[in-house]
mmCIF file of C-alpha atoms in Angstrom:
data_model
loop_
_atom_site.group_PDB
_atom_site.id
_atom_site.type_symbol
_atom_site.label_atom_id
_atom_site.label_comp_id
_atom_site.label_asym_id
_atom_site.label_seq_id
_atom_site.Cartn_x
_atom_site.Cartn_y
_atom_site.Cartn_z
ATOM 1 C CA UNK A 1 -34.620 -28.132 34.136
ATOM 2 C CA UNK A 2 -36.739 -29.120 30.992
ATOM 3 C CA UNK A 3 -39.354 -29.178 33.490
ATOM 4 C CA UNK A 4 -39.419 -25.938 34.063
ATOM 5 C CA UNK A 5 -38.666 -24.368 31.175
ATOM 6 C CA UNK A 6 -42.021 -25.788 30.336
ATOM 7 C CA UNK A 7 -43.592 -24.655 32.520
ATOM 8 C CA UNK A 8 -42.433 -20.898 32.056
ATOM 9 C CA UNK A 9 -42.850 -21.437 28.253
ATOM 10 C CA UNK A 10 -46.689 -22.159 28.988
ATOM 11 C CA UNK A 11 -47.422 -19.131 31.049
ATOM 12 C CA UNK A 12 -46.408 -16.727 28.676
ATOM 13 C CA UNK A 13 -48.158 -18.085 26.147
ATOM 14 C CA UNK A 14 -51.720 -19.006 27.727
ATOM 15 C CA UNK A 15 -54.178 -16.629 26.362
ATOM 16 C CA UNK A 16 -54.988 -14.876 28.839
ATOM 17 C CA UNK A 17 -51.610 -13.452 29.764
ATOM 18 C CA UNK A 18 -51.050 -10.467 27.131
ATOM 19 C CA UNK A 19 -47.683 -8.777 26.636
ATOM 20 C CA UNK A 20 -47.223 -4.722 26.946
ATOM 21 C CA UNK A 21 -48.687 -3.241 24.062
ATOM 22 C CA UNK A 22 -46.654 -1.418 21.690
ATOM 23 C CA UNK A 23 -46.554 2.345 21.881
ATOM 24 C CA UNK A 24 -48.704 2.609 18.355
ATOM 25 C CA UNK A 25 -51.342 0.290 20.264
ATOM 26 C CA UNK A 26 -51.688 2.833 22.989
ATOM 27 C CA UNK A 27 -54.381 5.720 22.041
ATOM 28 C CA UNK A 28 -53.382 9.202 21.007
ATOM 29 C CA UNK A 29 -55.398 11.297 23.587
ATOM 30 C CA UNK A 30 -54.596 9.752 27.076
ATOM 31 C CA UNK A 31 -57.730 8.445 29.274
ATOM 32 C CA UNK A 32 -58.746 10.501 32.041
ATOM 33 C CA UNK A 33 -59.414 9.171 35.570
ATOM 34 C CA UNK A 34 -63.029 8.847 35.782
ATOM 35 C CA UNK A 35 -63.428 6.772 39.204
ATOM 36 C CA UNK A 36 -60.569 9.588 40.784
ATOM 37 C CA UNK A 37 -62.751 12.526 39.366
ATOM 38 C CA UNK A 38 -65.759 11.180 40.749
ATOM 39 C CA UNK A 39 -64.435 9.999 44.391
ATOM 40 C CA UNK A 40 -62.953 13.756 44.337
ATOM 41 C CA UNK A 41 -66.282 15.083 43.530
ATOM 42 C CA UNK A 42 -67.975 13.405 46.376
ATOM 43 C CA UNK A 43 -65.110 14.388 48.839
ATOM 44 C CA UNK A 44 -64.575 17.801 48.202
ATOM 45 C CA UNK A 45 -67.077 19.068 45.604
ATOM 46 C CA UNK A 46 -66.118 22.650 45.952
ATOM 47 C CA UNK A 47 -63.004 22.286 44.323
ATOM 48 C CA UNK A 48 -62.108 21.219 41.138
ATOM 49 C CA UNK A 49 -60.130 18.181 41.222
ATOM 50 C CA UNK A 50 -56.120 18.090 41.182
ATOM 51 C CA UNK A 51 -54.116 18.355 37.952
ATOM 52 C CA UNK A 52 -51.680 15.257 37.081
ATOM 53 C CA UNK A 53 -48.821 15.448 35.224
ATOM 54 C CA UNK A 54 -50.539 13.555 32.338
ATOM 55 C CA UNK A 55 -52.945 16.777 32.016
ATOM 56 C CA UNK A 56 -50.079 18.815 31.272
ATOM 57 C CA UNK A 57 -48.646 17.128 28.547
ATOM 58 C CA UNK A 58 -49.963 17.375 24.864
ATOM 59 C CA UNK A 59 -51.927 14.375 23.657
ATOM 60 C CA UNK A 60 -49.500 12.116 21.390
ATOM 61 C CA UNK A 61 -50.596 12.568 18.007
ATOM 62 C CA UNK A 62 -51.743 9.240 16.149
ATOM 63 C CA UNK A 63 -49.510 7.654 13.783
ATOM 64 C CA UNK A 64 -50.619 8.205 10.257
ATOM 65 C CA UNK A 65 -51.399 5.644 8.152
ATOM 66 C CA UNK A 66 -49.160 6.988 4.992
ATOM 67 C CA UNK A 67 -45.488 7.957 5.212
ATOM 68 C CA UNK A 68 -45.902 11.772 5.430
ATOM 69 C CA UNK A 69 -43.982 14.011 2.728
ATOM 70 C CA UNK A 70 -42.071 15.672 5.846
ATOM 71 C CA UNK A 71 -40.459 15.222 8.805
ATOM 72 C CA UNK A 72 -40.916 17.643 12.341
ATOM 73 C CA UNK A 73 -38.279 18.699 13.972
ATOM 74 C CA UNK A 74 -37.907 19.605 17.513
ATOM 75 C CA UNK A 75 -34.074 20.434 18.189
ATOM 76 C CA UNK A 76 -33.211 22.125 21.553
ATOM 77 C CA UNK A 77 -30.890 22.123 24.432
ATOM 78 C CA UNK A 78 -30.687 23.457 28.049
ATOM 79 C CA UNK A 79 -31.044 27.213 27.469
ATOM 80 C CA UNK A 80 -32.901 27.347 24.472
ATOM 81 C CA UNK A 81 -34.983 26.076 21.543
ATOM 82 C CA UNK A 82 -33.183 25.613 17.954
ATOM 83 C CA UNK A 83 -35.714 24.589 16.289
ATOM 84 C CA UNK A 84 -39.586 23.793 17.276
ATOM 85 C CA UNK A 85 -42.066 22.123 15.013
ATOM 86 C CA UNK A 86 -39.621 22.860 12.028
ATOM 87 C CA UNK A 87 -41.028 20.234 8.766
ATOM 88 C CA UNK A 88 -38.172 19.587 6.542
ATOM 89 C CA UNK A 89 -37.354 17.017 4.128
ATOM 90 C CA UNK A 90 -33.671 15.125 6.756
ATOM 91 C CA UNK A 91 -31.865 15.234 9.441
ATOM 92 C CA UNK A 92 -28.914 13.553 9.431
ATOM 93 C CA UNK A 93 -27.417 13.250 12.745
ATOM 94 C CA UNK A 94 -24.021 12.087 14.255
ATOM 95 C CA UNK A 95 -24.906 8.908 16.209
ATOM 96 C CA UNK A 96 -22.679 7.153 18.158
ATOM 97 C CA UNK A 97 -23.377 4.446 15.746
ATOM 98 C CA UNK A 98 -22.062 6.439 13.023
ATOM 99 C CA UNK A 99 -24.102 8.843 10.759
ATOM 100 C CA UNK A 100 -27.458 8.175 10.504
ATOM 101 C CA UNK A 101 -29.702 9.752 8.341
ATOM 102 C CA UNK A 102 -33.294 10.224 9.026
ATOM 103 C CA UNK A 103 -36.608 11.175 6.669
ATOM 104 C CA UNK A 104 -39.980 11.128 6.808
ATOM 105 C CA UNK A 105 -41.736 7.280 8.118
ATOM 106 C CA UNK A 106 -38.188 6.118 9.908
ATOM 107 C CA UNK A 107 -38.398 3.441 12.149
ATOM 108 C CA UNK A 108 -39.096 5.078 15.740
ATOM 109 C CA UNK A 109 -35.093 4.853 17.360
ATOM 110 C CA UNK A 110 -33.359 6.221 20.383
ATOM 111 C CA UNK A 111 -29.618 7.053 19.442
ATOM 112 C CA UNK A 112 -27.185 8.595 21.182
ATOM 113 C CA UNK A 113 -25.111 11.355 19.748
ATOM 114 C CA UNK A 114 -21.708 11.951 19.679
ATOM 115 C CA UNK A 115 -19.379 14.999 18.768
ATOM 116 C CA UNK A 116 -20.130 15.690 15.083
ATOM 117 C CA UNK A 117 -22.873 17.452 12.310
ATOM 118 C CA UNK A 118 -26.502 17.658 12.624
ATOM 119 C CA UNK A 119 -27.165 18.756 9.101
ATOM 120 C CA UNK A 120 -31.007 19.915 8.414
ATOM 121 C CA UNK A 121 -32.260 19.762 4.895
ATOM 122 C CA UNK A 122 -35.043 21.974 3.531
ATOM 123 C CA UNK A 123 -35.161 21.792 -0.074
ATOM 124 C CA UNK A 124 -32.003 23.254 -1.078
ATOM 125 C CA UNK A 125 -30.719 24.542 2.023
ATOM 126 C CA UNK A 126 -28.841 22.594 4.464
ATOM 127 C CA UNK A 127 -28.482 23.804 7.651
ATOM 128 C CA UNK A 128 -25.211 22.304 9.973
ATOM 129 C CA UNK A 129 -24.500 22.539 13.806
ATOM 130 C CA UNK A 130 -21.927 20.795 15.541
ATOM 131 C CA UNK A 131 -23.039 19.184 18.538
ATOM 132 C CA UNK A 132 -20.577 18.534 21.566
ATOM 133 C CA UNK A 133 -23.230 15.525 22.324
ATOM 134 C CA UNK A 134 -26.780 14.303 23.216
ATOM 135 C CA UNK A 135 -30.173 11.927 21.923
ATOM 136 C CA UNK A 136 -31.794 12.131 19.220
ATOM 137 C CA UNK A 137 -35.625 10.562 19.769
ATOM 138 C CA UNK A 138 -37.365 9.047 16.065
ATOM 139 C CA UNK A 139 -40.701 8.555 16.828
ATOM 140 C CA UNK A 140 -43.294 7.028 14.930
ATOM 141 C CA UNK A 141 -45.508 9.897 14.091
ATOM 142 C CA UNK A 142 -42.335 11.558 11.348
ATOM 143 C CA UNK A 143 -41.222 13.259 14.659
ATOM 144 C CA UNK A 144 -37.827 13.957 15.283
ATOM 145 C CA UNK A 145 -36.571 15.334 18.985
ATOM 146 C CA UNK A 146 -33.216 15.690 19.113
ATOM 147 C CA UNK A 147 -31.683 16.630 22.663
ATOM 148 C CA UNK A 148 -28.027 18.471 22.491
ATOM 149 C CA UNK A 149 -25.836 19.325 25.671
ATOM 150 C CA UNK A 150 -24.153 22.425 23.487
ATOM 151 C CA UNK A 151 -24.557 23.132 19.707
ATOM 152 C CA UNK A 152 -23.469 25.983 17.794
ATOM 153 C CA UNK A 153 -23.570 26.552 13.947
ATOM 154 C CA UNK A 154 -20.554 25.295 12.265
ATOM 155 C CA UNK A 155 -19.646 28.385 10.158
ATOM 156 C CA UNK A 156 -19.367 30.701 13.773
ATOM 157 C CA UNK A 157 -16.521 28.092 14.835
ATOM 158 C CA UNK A 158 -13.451 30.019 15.168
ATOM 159 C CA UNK A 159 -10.391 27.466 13.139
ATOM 160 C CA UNK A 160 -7.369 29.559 15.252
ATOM 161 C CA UNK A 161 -9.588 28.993 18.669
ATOM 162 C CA UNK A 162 -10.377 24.872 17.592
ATOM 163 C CA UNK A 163 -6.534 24.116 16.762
ATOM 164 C CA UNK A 164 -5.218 25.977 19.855
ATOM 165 C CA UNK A 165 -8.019 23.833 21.877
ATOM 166 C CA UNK A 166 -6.913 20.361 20.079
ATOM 167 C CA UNK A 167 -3.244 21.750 20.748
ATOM 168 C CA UNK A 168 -3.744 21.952 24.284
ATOM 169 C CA UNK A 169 -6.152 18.839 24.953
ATOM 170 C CA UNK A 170 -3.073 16.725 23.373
ATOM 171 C CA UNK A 171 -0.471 18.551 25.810
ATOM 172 C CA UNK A 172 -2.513 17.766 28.920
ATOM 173 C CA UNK A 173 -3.463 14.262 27.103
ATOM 174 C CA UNK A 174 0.074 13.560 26.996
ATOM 175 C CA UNK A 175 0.713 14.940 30.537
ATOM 176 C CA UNK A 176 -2.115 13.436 32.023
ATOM 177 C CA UNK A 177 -0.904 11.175 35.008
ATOM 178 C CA UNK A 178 -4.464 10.741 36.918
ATOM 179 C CA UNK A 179 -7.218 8.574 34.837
ATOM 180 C CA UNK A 180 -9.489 11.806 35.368
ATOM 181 C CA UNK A 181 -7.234 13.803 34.210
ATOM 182 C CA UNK A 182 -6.466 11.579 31.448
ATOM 183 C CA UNK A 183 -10.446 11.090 30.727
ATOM 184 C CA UNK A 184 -10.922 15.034 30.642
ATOM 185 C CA UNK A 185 -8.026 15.595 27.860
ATOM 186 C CA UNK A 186 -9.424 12.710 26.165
ATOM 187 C CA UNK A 187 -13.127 14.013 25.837
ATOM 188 C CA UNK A 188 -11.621 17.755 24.909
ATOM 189 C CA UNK A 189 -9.302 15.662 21.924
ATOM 190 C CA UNK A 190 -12.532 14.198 20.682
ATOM 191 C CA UNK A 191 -14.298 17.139 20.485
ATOM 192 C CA UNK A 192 -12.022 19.695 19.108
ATOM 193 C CA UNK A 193 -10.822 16.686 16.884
ATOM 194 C CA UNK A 194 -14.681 16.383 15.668
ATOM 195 C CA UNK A 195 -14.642 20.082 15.117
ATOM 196 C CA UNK A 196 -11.960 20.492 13.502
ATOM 197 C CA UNK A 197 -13.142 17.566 10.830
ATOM 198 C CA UNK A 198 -16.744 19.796 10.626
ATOM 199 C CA UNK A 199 -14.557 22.918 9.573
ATOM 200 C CA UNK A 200 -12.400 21.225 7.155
#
């Protein structure tokens, strides 16, 4: 057993092995396919070579060497863009985790979100939306992407409409005899629970 562990211990760390580089080791404008390009050319030089999906995405931009004074914000679900490219000074967003609050230079992190308050501070203003769930994406660069299933400002929740819905979800909760049926009233508790914590 020693024996091997040895022996697995010394391949990965002879020098000429080299572990993944990190994602700030990788360069900001992605390389292009020369050798492709060129065996295209010679096949069909008429047309202009194929597009890959790499040529329709926007280079990553490089990550700067100072902490920058604010942080971009990309918030946006299914059917529509919240916010794009928005700098502000936080987010703080409701991670499964707990609340975690993010400014400019934070550690790049994947979290997943729960039901709760993404609050967006510019200056003064703070702007809240409860989210039912979804990612939010830190990168490295001061870019935020967070990723909601269903958002909605907090002040155009209806109270009467969220107490009648955490009524209900507790009736059919309480009712429940399947363990889907069970799981559904338990995700509606949680949510109308969450929202009725972000009105009060």
């Amino acid at each position: 057993m020693f024996r091997q562990a040895s022996r697995l211990l010394a391949r990965t760390t002879t020098p000429w092995r080299r572990s993944r580089a990190f994602s700030s080791d990788v360069p900001a404008t992605p390389a292009q396919d020369s050798s492709f390009i060129e065996s295209w050319s010679k096949v069909i030089p008429n047309l202009d070579p194929p597009k890959t999906p790499s040529s329709f995405m926007t280079p990553r931009p490089a990550t700067p060497s100072a902490i920058p004074s604010k942080l971009t914000v990309n918030f946006v679900l299914p059917y529509a863009s919240e916010l794009s490219a928005k700098e502000v000074d936080m987010v703080i967003v409701p991670a499964t985790t707990g609340q975690m609050g993010v400014l400019p230079g934070h550690v790049p992190t994947i979290a997943e979100l729960k039901p709760g308050i993404l609050s967006v501070h510019e200056g003064n203003d703070v702007t809240k939306y409860f989210l039912s769930s979804g990612f939010a994406l830190i990168h490295a660069n001061s870019v935020a992407d967070i990723i909601a299933v269903e958002a909605v400002p907090v002040d155009r929740l209806d109270p009467a409409l969220v107490q009648k819905g955490l009524a209900d979800f507790t009736q059919k909760l309480g009712s429940a005899t399947t363990d889907l049926e069970k799981a559904e009233a338990q995700i509606g508790v949680d949510v109308h629970s969450a929202m009725n914590s972000a009105i009060t």
